[in-house]
Amino acid sequence: MEQLDIETPSVVIDLDIAEANIAKYQAYCDKLGLHLRPHVKTHKIPDLAKKQLAAGASGITCQKISEAEAMISEGGIDDILLTYNVLGQRKLHRLRQLSEKVRLSVVADNITCIKGLSETFHDAQTPLTVLVECDTGALRCGVVSPEEALELVQAIDRLPGIRFGGLMTYPPVGQADQINSFLETAKSLIEASGLAVDVVSIGGSPDMWRADQIPVGTEYRIGTYIYNDRSLIMQGTCEIKDCALTILATVVSTPTPNRAVIDAGSKSLTSDLSGLSGHGLVVGYPYLSIEKLSEEHGCITSDQPTGLKVGQQVHIIPNHACVVSNMVDHVVFTRQQKPVKTQPVIARGQVW
Amino acid sequence: MEQLDIETPSVVIDLDIAEANIAKYQAYCDKLGLHLRPHVKTHKIPDLAKKQLAAGASGITCQKISEAEAMISEGGIDDILLTYNVLGQRKLHRLRQLSEKVRLSVVADNITCIKGLSETFHDAQTPLTVLVECDTGALRCGVVSPEEALELVQAIDRLPGIRFGGLMTYPPVGQADQINSFLETAKSLIEASGLAVDVVSIGGSPDMWRADQIPVGTEYRIGTYIYNDRSLIMQGTCEIKDCALTILATVVSTPTPNRAVIDAGSKSLTSDLSGLSGHGLVVGYPYLSIEKLSEEHGCITSDQPTGLKVGQQVHIIPNHACVVSNMVDHVVFTRQQKPVKTQPVIARGQVW
């Protein structure tokens, strides 16, 4: 690849590839009759969310209120699922304000959270839609049994200001049967109690092409598919040519023929291994490994001469694209490998 | 600890502890007759750099030009060592501009870099001081033999616009003899060639209390000592009570008695393991482990009941403090455990 006339390290987004990724997965979901609700954590850029919505997505997913606030700051986004337990007066107040601007639903996995939502929305014109988060094996948030799910559903149904909207899970990888079985059982219990389960929200990138194995799902939440990354390449979910996000770096040192150092370290690539060894893939140099990172240095090693020269640019596909987006205030959009725009990452660093 | 009335997750800096850390290590260096040149990467806050200078530091260390630019944006800082190979027209131009504002020195480990510096400064009134970076075993940047160091020193001496200022190393941990021997040999070779070695810049947090074991050193570069962190606790360099930086988080879920989830994930704590297992230390709960992180979730496990409740705040000492500072636009300064100021992290994310 030719040298790009931009500063390094920079996060570069190939818009042609990103748009193709959006279209391809939307077509897959359309074919299954599954709603697609992209998680914006991967890009954190309203313009890209709008491309996802224009392609047919039914709304977006955000993880934190501040992320949602940033995503709607430019207008054009009106349906958000917030997949996080919201707690505390300040956050609940902001959630109420957010609900006055967009069609909003949230998740909850405990009664403290549900009571806080009810107290905050008890006098709202429209009740807040609450999905119950189920732990189908990922050992993160979520009730751990269908019976517990039913208990929370009944609490939601009983309390003012909120309404039960369905079930949501952050699913473990490669456990379709277990996920489907948990959610089917919970759904049956809830329906037997006289309540409808409008939405069953599933998701995850590694299993994105196996969504059909969880037929109980009505909606698929997914983030990374727009950019893809090394972890998805390694899992066979995509190929190098499908990766829209790369870090453009410069070789700053070649201490020995078999070692080189680039100007992208953990402040650019992050230390997220995503279960892999090495910190990214050097495009065009399959025999190189990014062995270790300091904050501003990436140390490349090889059992043969690296073939890299001081001053040369390299493109790195990171292990995990989402966490890289969070490191930078701006990315560079390219088309046909030419820079077309410097784009602020509007929802970067929004953890509140 | 009582609940703090601030949003979570937040990075909290106990100024009383930070100031004590500054004073303690300055006193140690003063006793050894060693110049202390703090690396600002740990805090990225000019006001804290000024506290370090006021306590007796001889200047600051920055890793990238943009970091230095941000650090001097408020005035009051006038001596910077940039410990990075600067390459490329744009960066060299900015380096020249920076040199007109502060007393500046840089490092280089290769001839391409040295030629670029010379071309950029050939008509400067004052030549740019260049230190030669030596790899004393850390396998990052640096010439790998004293003979190579001499070659670069002679190139610097020959070329216009730059002057040789000394040697610099990013040292491997626990290898004092090897470091001292490399630098002594290089120094002797250079002196034998008729040139003076004004500065021998060593450093590193893990070996901070063993600086006397590298007598060739004239200057110590160190970042983490101002905050300390879990990796330094585990190495015996400091204790929990010496840790000035914590992440204040809220428990958002307790799916089972032995598991809890906090609202700080890899976007706050980072995935930097620093060779440890687990993602930080939950202050006051020595039996808990932060087993895994998602971007916004920290999953805590224990072989006994966690003792945590939904809504409760916890303070986390991260594995590595420097990378945490880089995640946030603001930190909260406290005194006597009370918030006193929200402080922008002015040099956050500066990788250029």
XYZ file of C-alpha atoms in Angstrom:
704
model
C 0.000 0.000 0.000
C 1.199 3.520 -0.671
C 2.043 5.938 2.166
C -0.957 7.972 3.337
C -0.376 11.661 3.954
C -1.790 11.610 7.483
C -0.254 11.633 10.964
C 0.483 8.320 12.635
C -0.745 6.572 14.614
C -4.244 7.181 13.227
C -7.344 5.047 13.180
C -8.452 4.715 9.576
C -11.935 3.620 8.514
C -12.459 2.318 4.983
C -16.014 3.506 4.309
C -16.418 1.269 1.269
C -15.802 -1.803 3.401
C -17.924 -0.522 6.321
C -20.889 0.093 4.024
C -20.551 -3.350 2.462
C -20.481 -4.909 5.950
C -23.638 -3.018 6.966
C -25.485 -4.111 3.827
C -24.394 -7.737 4.052
C -25.516 -8.315 7.623
C -28.738 -6.358 7.194
C -29.582 -8.651 4.264
C -28.877 -11.687 6.440
C -31.201 -10.444 9.201
C -33.882 -9.436 6.711
C -33.824 -12.943 5.284
C -34.334 -14.411 8.776
C -37.030 -11.880 9.628
C -34.864 -10.728 12.527
C -34.728 -7.095 13.629
C -31.173 -5.746 13.608
C -30.255 -3.304 16.367
C -26.583 -2.352 15.947
C -24.531 -1.626 19.036
C -22.860 1.731 18.479
C -19.999 0.983 20.867
C -17.963 -0.212 17.886
C -17.896 3.111 16.039
C -19.382 5.726 18.437
C -20.156 7.911 15.417
C -23.731 9.149 14.721
C -23.144 9.299 10.945
C -22.345 5.588 10.880
C -25.366 4.769 13.051
C -27.485 6.635 10.525
C -26.047 4.511 7.724
C -27.041 1.423 9.728
C -30.567 2.775 10.240
C -30.878 3.784 6.588
C -29.955 0.226 5.611
C -32.852 -1.133 7.669
C -31.802 -1.369 11.324
C -34.738 -0.982 13.701
C -32.886 1.186 16.214
C -29.541 1.313 17.988
C -28.091 -0.193 21.138
C -26.129 1.899 23.631
C -24.444 0.740 26.811
C -24.379 3.924 28.882
C -26.662 6.975 29.078
C -23.862 9.364 28.148
C -23.186 7.264 25.062
C -26.840 7.570 24.064
C -26.824 11.326 24.785
C -23.799 11.776 22.542
C -25.291 9.620 19.782
C -28.495 11.690 19.566
C -26.743 15.063 19.861
C -26.880 15.589 16.083
C -30.458 14.365 15.591
C -31.659 11.627 13.256
C -31.640 8.772 15.764
C -34.907 8.061 17.561
C -34.915 4.497 18.903
C -32.480 3.351 21.564
C -32.170 0.233 23.682
C -29.914 0.884 26.662
C -28.537 -2.497 27.692
C -27.435 -1.502 31.169
C -28.777 -1.475 34.719
C -29.344 2.225 35.459
C -28.810 3.135 39.119
C -28.521 6.329 41.147
C -30.489 9.580 41.202
C -28.346 11.480 38.731
C -28.357 8.727 36.112
C -32.074 8.052 36.569
C -32.818 11.754 36.080
C -30.806 11.755 32.848
C -32.582 8.590 31.732
C -35.937 10.311 32.168
C -34.710 13.266 30.121
C -33.442 10.894 27.429
C -36.843 9.171 27.310
C -38.431 12.493 26.372
C -36.233 12.726 23.272
C -36.257 9.202 21.799
C -38.191 5.945 21.903
C -36.274 4.363 24.767
C -36.114 0.962 26.366
C -33.727 -0.288 29.037
C -32.808 -3.566 30.668
C -32.727 -4.561 34.336
C -31.662 -7.707 36.159
C -32.506 -6.858 39.775
C -35.281 -5.394 41.895
C -33.247 -2.411 43.167
C -32.811 -1.278 39.619
C -36.476 -1.879 38.726
C -37.706 0.090 41.749
C -35.448 3.007 40.816
C -36.848 3.015 37.276
C -40.421 2.923 38.576
C -39.834 5.763 41.043
C -38.267 7.855 38.298
C -41.001 7.227 35.721
C -44.054 6.897 37.994
C -45.499 10.162 36.667
C -44.308 9.810 33.066
C -46.925 10.094 30.295
C -45.621 6.955 28.601
C -44.315 4.146 30.774
C -40.673 3.184 30.266
C -40.194 -0.153 28.513
C -37.991 -2.498 30.549
C -36.507 -5.766 29.283
C -35.292 -8.344 31.759
C -31.667 -9.307 31.233
C -31.019 -13.052 31.376
C -27.644 -14.690 31.922
C -27.669 -17.530 29.428
C -24.110 -18.521 30.274
C -21.865 -15.510 29.726
C -21.542 -14.944 33.498
C -21.939 -11.187 33.270
C -25.211 -9.454 34.214
C -28.572 -11.184 34.086
C -30.863 -13.336 36.177
C -29.553 -16.877 36.303
C -32.854 -18.762 35.953
C -36.133 -18.437 34.031
C -37.961 -18.420 37.386
C -36.018 -15.362 38.520
C -36.831 -13.722 35.207
C -40.538 -14.293 35.840
C -40.261 -12.743 39.304
C -38.755 -9.554 37.886
C -41.271 -9.456 35.048
C -44.080 -9.564 37.589
C -42.453 -6.777 39.610
C -42.193 -4.649 36.474
C -45.835 -5.374 35.686
C -46.888 -4.425 39.203
C -44.972 -1.156 39.548
C -46.081 2.199 38.095
C -44.255 4.079 35.348
C -42.706 1.044 33.690
C -43.891 -1.732 31.384
C -42.420 -5.142 30.579
C -40.989 -5.180 27.053
C -39.318 -8.552 26.727
C -36.124 -10.468 27.404
C -32.529 -9.626 26.591
C -29.331 -11.634 26.823
C -25.652 -11.026 26.264
C -25.024 -14.538 25.027
C -22.054 -16.831 25.485
C -20.274 -17.798 22.261
C -21.207 -21.071 20.575
C -23.977 -22.052 23.014
C -27.054 -21.672 20.819
C -29.003 -24.560 22.352
C -28.446 -23.420 25.908
C -29.374 -19.813 25.054
C -32.483 -20.819 23.167
C -33.601 -23.196 25.877
C -33.222 -20.611 28.707
C -35.100 -17.964 26.757
C -37.834 -20.347 25.540
C -38.458 -21.522 29.092
C -38.570 -17.977 30.460
C -40.871 -16.900 27.644
C -43.269 -19.773 28.297
C -43.348 -19.034 32.040
C -44.056 -15.360 31.419
C -46.721 -16.054 28.808
C -48.329 -18.593 31.138
C -48.555 -15.785 33.716
C -50.616 -13.803 31.216
C -48.002 -11.384 29.888
C -46.734 -10.999 26.318
C -43.032 -11.191 25.465
C -42.755 -8.699 22.614
C -39.002 -8.709 22.200
C -36.341 -11.368 22.708
C -33.076 -9.559 22.125
C -30.053 -11.735 21.384
C -26.770 -10.844 19.692
C -23.013 -11.114 19.523
C -20.461 -10.914 16.747
C -18.744 -14.310 16.899
C -22.038 -16.138 16.242
C -23.435 -13.557 13.839
C -23.865 -16.026 10.964
C -25.591 -18.555 13.259
C -28.469 -16.323 14.449
C -30.884 -18.838 12.938
C -29.826 -21.344 15.624
C -31.630 -19.246 18.254
C -35.156 -19.126 16.790
C -36.655 -17.588 19.956
C -34.801 -14.351 19.167
C -36.695 -11.466 17.560
C -33.875 -8.943 17.519
C -30.093 -9.176 17.028
C -27.712 -6.753 18.730
C -24.255 -6.582 17.216
C -21.453 -4.059 17.115
C -18.235 -5.255 15.519
C -19.714 -6.402 12.166
C -19.434 -2.863 10.756
C -15.629 -2.841 11.125
C -14.662 -6.466 11.881
C -11.322 -7.226 13.526
C -8.608 -9.799 14.084
C -10.610 -11.742 16.678
C -13.411 -12.241 14.126
C -10.925 -13.233 11.432
C -9.484 -15.845 13.787
C -12.974 -17.177 14.500
C -13.719 -17.479 10.806
C -16.467 -14.844 10.923
C -14.808 -12.576 8.362
C -11.698 -12.200 6.235
C -8.913 -9.607 6.173
C -10.574 -7.881 3.211
C -13.711 -7.317 5.345
C -11.862 -5.288 7.981
C -12.824 -1.625 7.722
C -10.806 -0.362 10.698
C -7.024 -0.323 10.731
C -4.445 1.581 12.720
C -1.987 3.335 10.461
C 1.391 3.313 12.182
C 4.969 4.237 11.316
C 8.021 2.065 11.901
C 10.217 4.145 14.241
C 13.023 1.713 14.990
C 14.555 -1.487 13.616
C 17.018 -2.433 16.360
C 17.860 -5.780 14.731
C 16.828 -7.352 11.408
C 14.235 -9.512 13.207
C 12.737 -6.725 15.359
C 10.930 -3.493 14.606
C 9.083 -0.921 16.701
C 6.014 1.016 15.547
C 4.582 4.242 16.953
C 1.303 2.569 17.954
C 1.239 1.062 21.428
C -1.453 0.315 23.976
C -2.763 3.900 23.709
C -3.779 3.038 20.142
C -4.123 -0.735 19.863
C -5.159 -1.263 23.537
C -4.017 -4.263 25.593
C -7.186 -6.192 24.721
C -5.986 -9.620 23.625
C -9.493 -11.021 23.015
C -8.042 -14.427 23.762
C -5.399 -14.183 21.052
C -1.630 -14.029 21.239
C -0.106 -10.874 19.837
C -1.600 -7.412 19.587
C -2.846 -7.199 16.033
C -2.232 -8.229 12.470
C 0.267 -6.332 10.323
C -1.488 -6.196 6.953
C 0.651 -7.698 4.222
C 3.152 -9.197 6.676
C 1.596 -12.456 7.867
C 4.900 -13.637 9.383
C 5.154 -10.705 11.809
C 3.859 -10.690 15.360
C 3.192 -7.624 17.517
C 4.744 -9.270 20.526
C 4.371 -6.620 23.204
C 3.128 -3.109 23.713
C 4.152 -0.153 25.797
C 1.887 2.858 25.782
C 3.493 4.373 22.672
C 5.503 1.458 21.279
C 4.451 -1.697 19.471
C 7.266 -4.259 19.393
C 7.236 -6.455 16.312
C 9.252 -9.644 16.149
C 9.745 -12.317 13.551
C 11.823 -15.436 13.132
C 12.950 -14.050 9.780
C 13.983 -10.489 8.807
C 10.963 -8.234 9.323
C 11.318 -6.531 5.944
C 10.364 -3.238 7.634
C 12.281 0.036 7.321
C 12.383 3.058 9.630
C 9.840 5.611 8.406
C 7.643 3.083 6.612
C 3.887 3.002 7.261
C 2.006 -0.182 8.162
C -1.699 -0.901 8.608
C -2.618 -2.923 11.703
C -5.899 -4.802 12.139
C -6.470 -4.722 15.912
C -7.605 -7.701 17.969
C -10.772 -5.835 18.980
C -12.071 -2.901 16.954
C -14.538 -1.425 19.502
C -11.944 -0.673 22.148
C -9.712 1.019 19.578
C -12.483 3.446 18.595
C -12.649 4.451 22.234
C -8.999 5.558 22.298
C -9.190 8.334 19.724
C -10.971 11.663 19.411
C -10.950 11.376 15.609
C -10.752 8.732 12.918
C -9.900 9.212 9.260
C -12.535 8.077 6.759
C -11.129 6.776 3.482
C -12.606 5.725 0.157
C -10.584 3.772 -2.405
C -7.777 4.032 0.150
C -7.685 7.851 -0.019
C -8.493 10.028 3.011
C -11.808 11.822 2.515
C -12.641 13.157 5.987
C -11.443 13.509 9.551
C -14.382 12.371 11.643
C -14.860 13.081 15.365
C -15.650 9.997 17.449
C -18.482 11.822 19.185
C -19.352 9.166 21.760
C -15.772 8.295 22.732
C -15.075 7.798 26.431
C -18.719 7.996 27.481
C -18.827 5.707 30.506
C -21.530 7.436 32.582
C -15.372 4.311 52.979
C -18.434 6.538 52.644
C -20.209 7.007 49.308
C -18.816 9.913 47.274
C -21.306 12.207 45.613
C -19.781 11.895 42.157
C -20.706 9.979 39.012
C -19.251 6.519 38.533
C -17.079 5.266 37.069
C -14.699 8.131 37.839
C -10.963 8.266 38.238
C -10.226 9.746 41.635
C -6.842 11.210 42.652
C -6.038 11.600 46.341
C -3.865 14.727 46.270
C -2.566 14.176 49.790
C -1.126 10.825 48.771
C 0.181 12.096 45.412
C 2.036 14.964 47.101
C 3.544 12.614 49.685
C 4.713 10.314 46.867
C 6.330 13.227 45.023
C 8.150 14.404 48.147
C 9.330 10.946 49.154
C 10.941 10.032 45.842
C 12.418 13.484 45.330
C 14.110 13.123 48.729
C 15.480 9.726 47.666
C 16.951 11.136 44.429
C 18.327 14.201 46.221
C 20.135 11.935 48.655
C 21.718 10.011 45.751
C 22.579 13.232 43.894
C 20.440 11.981 41.011
C 18.382 14.335 38.871
C 14.708 13.357 38.825
C 12.842 13.857 35.549
C 9.253 12.636 36.015
C 7.472 11.080 33.063
C 4.147 12.882 32.726
C 2.468 9.943 30.978
C 1.179 8.797 34.376
C -0.941 11.874 35.098
C -0.963 13.972 31.877
C -1.861 17.013 33.993
C 0.289 20.191 33.909
C -0.637 21.151 37.495
C 0.793 17.872 38.781
C 3.941 18.280 36.682
C 4.382 21.694 38.285
C 4.119 20.113 41.735
C 6.880 17.694 40.688
C 9.057 20.567 39.443
C 8.386 22.633 42.564
C 9.538 19.699 44.664
C 12.883 19.676 42.863
C 12.518 17.758 39.583
C 14.939 18.973 36.913
C 12.443 18.803 34.051
C 9.808 16.479 32.670
C 9.785 13.538 30.293
C 7.235 13.256 27.473
C 6.836 10.437 24.994
C 5.190 12.205 22.056
C 5.345 15.771 20.711
C 1.611 16.298 21.124
C 1.924 15.260 24.767
C 4.659 17.870 25.256
C 2.593 20.504 23.408
C -0.365 19.836 25.707
C 1.809 19.895 28.826
C 3.249 23.342 28.078
C -0.078 24.834 26.941
C -0.623 26.490 30.324
C 2.943 27.732 30.822
C 5.249 27.050 33.751
C 7.092 24.056 32.262
C 10.351 24.809 30.476
C 12.505 21.688 30.295
C 11.413 18.596 28.365
C 13.141 15.392 27.353
C 11.219 13.693 24.550
C 12.104 10.003 24.758
C 10.975 9.064 21.268
C 12.421 8.773 17.762
C 10.863 11.679 15.865
C 10.281 10.956 12.177
C 8.430 12.608 9.302
C 8.216 16.196 8.041
C 5.140 17.183 10.038
C 6.438 15.909 13.357
C 9.916 17.347 12.754
C 8.387 20.740 11.999
C 6.420 20.617 15.268
C 9.563 19.540 17.125
C 11.378 22.629 15.843
C 8.484 24.823 16.998
C 8.522 23.131 20.397
C 12.281 23.756 20.711
C 11.616 27.478 20.422
C 9.378 27.367 23.507
C 11.236 25.137 25.980
C 14.674 23.720 26.695
C 14.285 20.553 24.655
C 16.232 17.363 24.210
C 15.252 14.222 22.297
C 16.518 10.692 21.853
C 17.367 8.751 18.697
C 18.452 5.186 18.026
C 19.008 5.201 14.277
C 20.674 7.235 11.553
C 17.447 7.966 9.620
C 16.102 9.691 12.682
C 19.343 11.581 13.339
C 19.549 12.843 9.748
C 15.952 14.098 9.957
C 16.746 15.989 13.162
C 19.852 17.530 11.619
C 18.016 18.618 8.466
C 15.263 20.186 10.572
C 17.615 22.042 12.926
C 20.525 22.817 10.583
C 19.744 26.554 10.690
C 18.588 26.703 14.336
C 20.305 29.239 16.602
C 20.840 26.640 19.310
C 21.581 23.073 18.245
C 19.100 20.433 19.379
C 20.407 18.150 22.109
C 20.149 14.484 21.119
C 20.647 11.533 23.485
C 21.360 8.108 22.037
C 18.875 5.486 23.192
C 20.465 2.207 24.275
C 18.694 -1.132 24.584
C 20.085 -2.517 27.830
C 17.805 -5.554 27.668
C 14.198 -4.336 27.486
C 13.995 -5.243 23.777
C 12.177 -2.076 22.786
C 13.963 0.803 21.059
C 17.687 1.416 21.361
C 20.986 0.431 19.830
C 21.922 -3.053 20.936
C 25.665 -2.528 21.520
C 27.956 0.170 22.917
C 29.775 0.178 19.565
C 26.582 1.075 17.737
C 25.978 3.805 20.287
C 29.409 5.276 19.503
C 28.661 5.229 15.778
C 25.474 7.255 16.280
C 27.196 9.641 18.696
C 29.814 10.348 16.045
C 27.100 10.934 13.431
C 25.377 13.409 15.762
C 28.689 15.152 16.380
C 29.363 15.386 12.645
C 25.988 16.693 11.500
C 24.857 20.339 11.731
C 22.021 21.592 13.944
C 22.309 18.897 16.606
C 24.619 18.153 19.519
C 25.282 14.964 21.477
C 23.768 15.202 24.972
C 24.262 11.771 26.484
C 22.810 8.283 26.734
C 19.305 7.161 27.602
C 17.840 3.743 28.301
C 14.420 2.296 29.011
C 15.785 -0.359 31.336
C 14.685 -3.934 31.891
C 13.455 -4.682 35.424
C 15.927 -6.146 37.934
C 18.971 -6.069 35.650
C 21.053 -3.365 37.304
C 24.449 -4.936 36.544
C 23.676 -5.480 32.884
C 22.318 -1.935 32.498
C 25.260 -0.367 34.278
C 27.776 -2.396 32.328
C 26.285 -1.498 28.899
C 26.134 2.197 29.759
C 29.594 2.290 31.361
C 31.127 0.641 28.298
C 29.333 2.988 25.912
C 30.340 5.999 28.018
C 33.997 4.952 28.039
C 34.015 4.410 24.269
C 32.470 7.822 23.669
C 34.782 9.594 26.078
C 37.753 7.857 24.504
C 36.626 9.324 21.171
C 36.958 12.787 22.740
C 33.315 13.567 23.505
C 31.686 14.229 26.877
C 28.679 12.252 28.113
C 26.762 14.877 30.078
C 23.650 12.867 30.833
C 23.025 9.161 31.443
C 19.272 8.885 31.754
C 17.948 5.737 33.424
C 14.590 5.082 35.071
C 11.660 2.802 35.667
C 9.162 2.390 38.501
C 9.709 -1.234 39.577
C 13.370 -0.564 40.415
C 12.814 2.933 41.789
C 14.292 2.177 45.207
C 17.352 0.513 43.634
C 18.549 3.478 41.545
C 21.822 3.405 43.502
C 22.635 0.058 41.855
C 23.195 1.860 38.535
C 25.843 4.405 39.525
C 26.533 5.447 35.921
C 23.088 7.110 35.859
C 22.867 10.886 36.301
C 19.116 11.231 35.851
C 16.104 9.068 36.765
C 12.940 9.050 34.636
C 9.874 7.691 36.351
C 6.133 8.062 35.948
C 4.030 5.814 38.142
C 5.556 6.799 41.507
C 3.195 9.790 41.789
C 0.099 7.544 41.803
C 1.424 3.997 42.320
C -0.727 1.020 41.310
C -1.424 -2.658 41.845
C 1.566 -3.820 39.791
C 3.891 -1.831 42.069
C 2.144 -3.153 45.182
C 2.676 -6.689 43.898
C 6.369 -5.956 43.278
C 6.776 -4.630 46.805
C 7.555 -1.102 45.610
C 4.650 0.488 47.494
C 1.671 -0.331 49.697
C -2.070 0.095 49.245
C -1.970 3.284 51.337
C 0.483 4.826 48.843
C -1.916 4.516 45.900
C -3.241 7.943 44.935
C -5.309 6.853 41.918
C -8.422 4.734 42.249
C -11.406 4.119 40.037
C -14.630 4.776 41.877
C -17.219 2.304 40.592
C -20.759 1.259 41.472
C -21.973 -2.313 41.885
C -24.711 -2.678 39.253
C -25.552 -6.358 39.564
C -25.146 -9.255 42.013
C -26.346 -12.222 39.940
C -25.322 -14.755 42.605
C -23.894 -14.342 46.126
C -20.394 -15.091 44.829
C -20.507 -12.782 41.778
C -20.939 -9.049 41.330
C -20.671 -6.679 38.378
C -19.367 -3.100 38.563
C -19.877 -0.246 36.103
C -16.156 0.014 35.339
C -14.917 -2.172 32.512
C -12.029 -2.012 30.070
C -13.006 1.543 29.093
C -12.040 2.572 32.634
C -9.656 -0.041 34.016
C -8.152 -0.977 30.606
C -7.177 -4.564 29.695
C -3.585 -3.977 30.804
C -2.724 -6.938 33.006
C 0.873 -5.834 33.673
C 1.693 -9.495 34.148
C -0.896 -9.963 36.911
C -4.047 -12.036 37.041
C -7.215 -10.055 37.564
C -7.980 -6.496 36.583
C -7.414 -4.519 39.757
C -7.688 -4.552 43.509
C -11.030 -3.862 45.201
C -9.995 -1.725 48.183
C -11.179 -3.244 51.446
C -12.132 -6.564 49.819
C -8.896 -8.538 49.553
C -10.773 -11.774 48.804
C -12.407 -10.427 45.630
C -11.001 -10.774 42.124
C -11.975 -8.719 39.078
C -12.026 -11.790 36.902
C -12.953 -10.371 33.511
C -13.867 -7.140 31.814
C -16.175 -6.093 29.050
C -16.023 -2.496 27.910
C -18.501 -1.300 30.546
C -18.634 -4.240 32.963
C -16.173 -5.503 35.526
C -17.036 -9.026 36.668
C -16.075 -9.734 40.257
C -15.934 -13.263 41.610
C -15.083 -14.798 44.933
C -15.059 -18.240 46.493
C -17.103 -16.782 49.348
C -20.054 -14.335 49.275
C -18.815 -11.061 47.790
C -20.409 -8.917 50.492
C -21.313 -6.380 47.799
C -24.776 -4.855 47.266
C -26.335 -3.328 44.173
C -25.817 0.445 44.298
C -22.761 0.307 46.550
C -19.578 2.165 45.584
C -16.153 0.524 45.518
C -12.666 1.931 44.953
C -10.454 -0.043 42.564
C -6.670 0.242 42.405
C -5.869 -0.549 38.767
C -3.069 -2.809 37.614
C -1.430 0.085 35.772
C -2.237 3.693 36.655
C -0.789 5.429 33.564
C -3.072 3.723 31.069
C -6.119 4.549 33.207
C -5.315 8.284 33.109
C -5.384 8.010 29.343
C -8.985 6.790 29.291
C -10.658 9.810 30.843
C -11.097 13.459 29.950
C -11.338 14.407 33.636
C -10.279 13.091 37.014
C -11.607 14.107 40.414
C -9.055 15.496 42.878
C -9.796 14.717 46.515
C -8.322 15.796 49.859
C -9.133 13.937 53.073
C -11.333 11.741 50.856
C -13.567 14.676 49.841
C -13.857 15.845 46.219
C -12.204 19.246 45.795
C -11.908 19.676 42.031
C -12.746 18.158 38.660
C -9.492 18.325 36.746
C -9.131 17.981 32.960
C -6.532 15.435 31.846
C -5.077 17.885 29.388
C -2.605 15.569 27.677
C -4.944 12.570 27.373
C -4.860 10.652 24.101
C -1.878 12.547 22.700
C -0.202 9.918 20.521
C 1.247 12.115 17.743
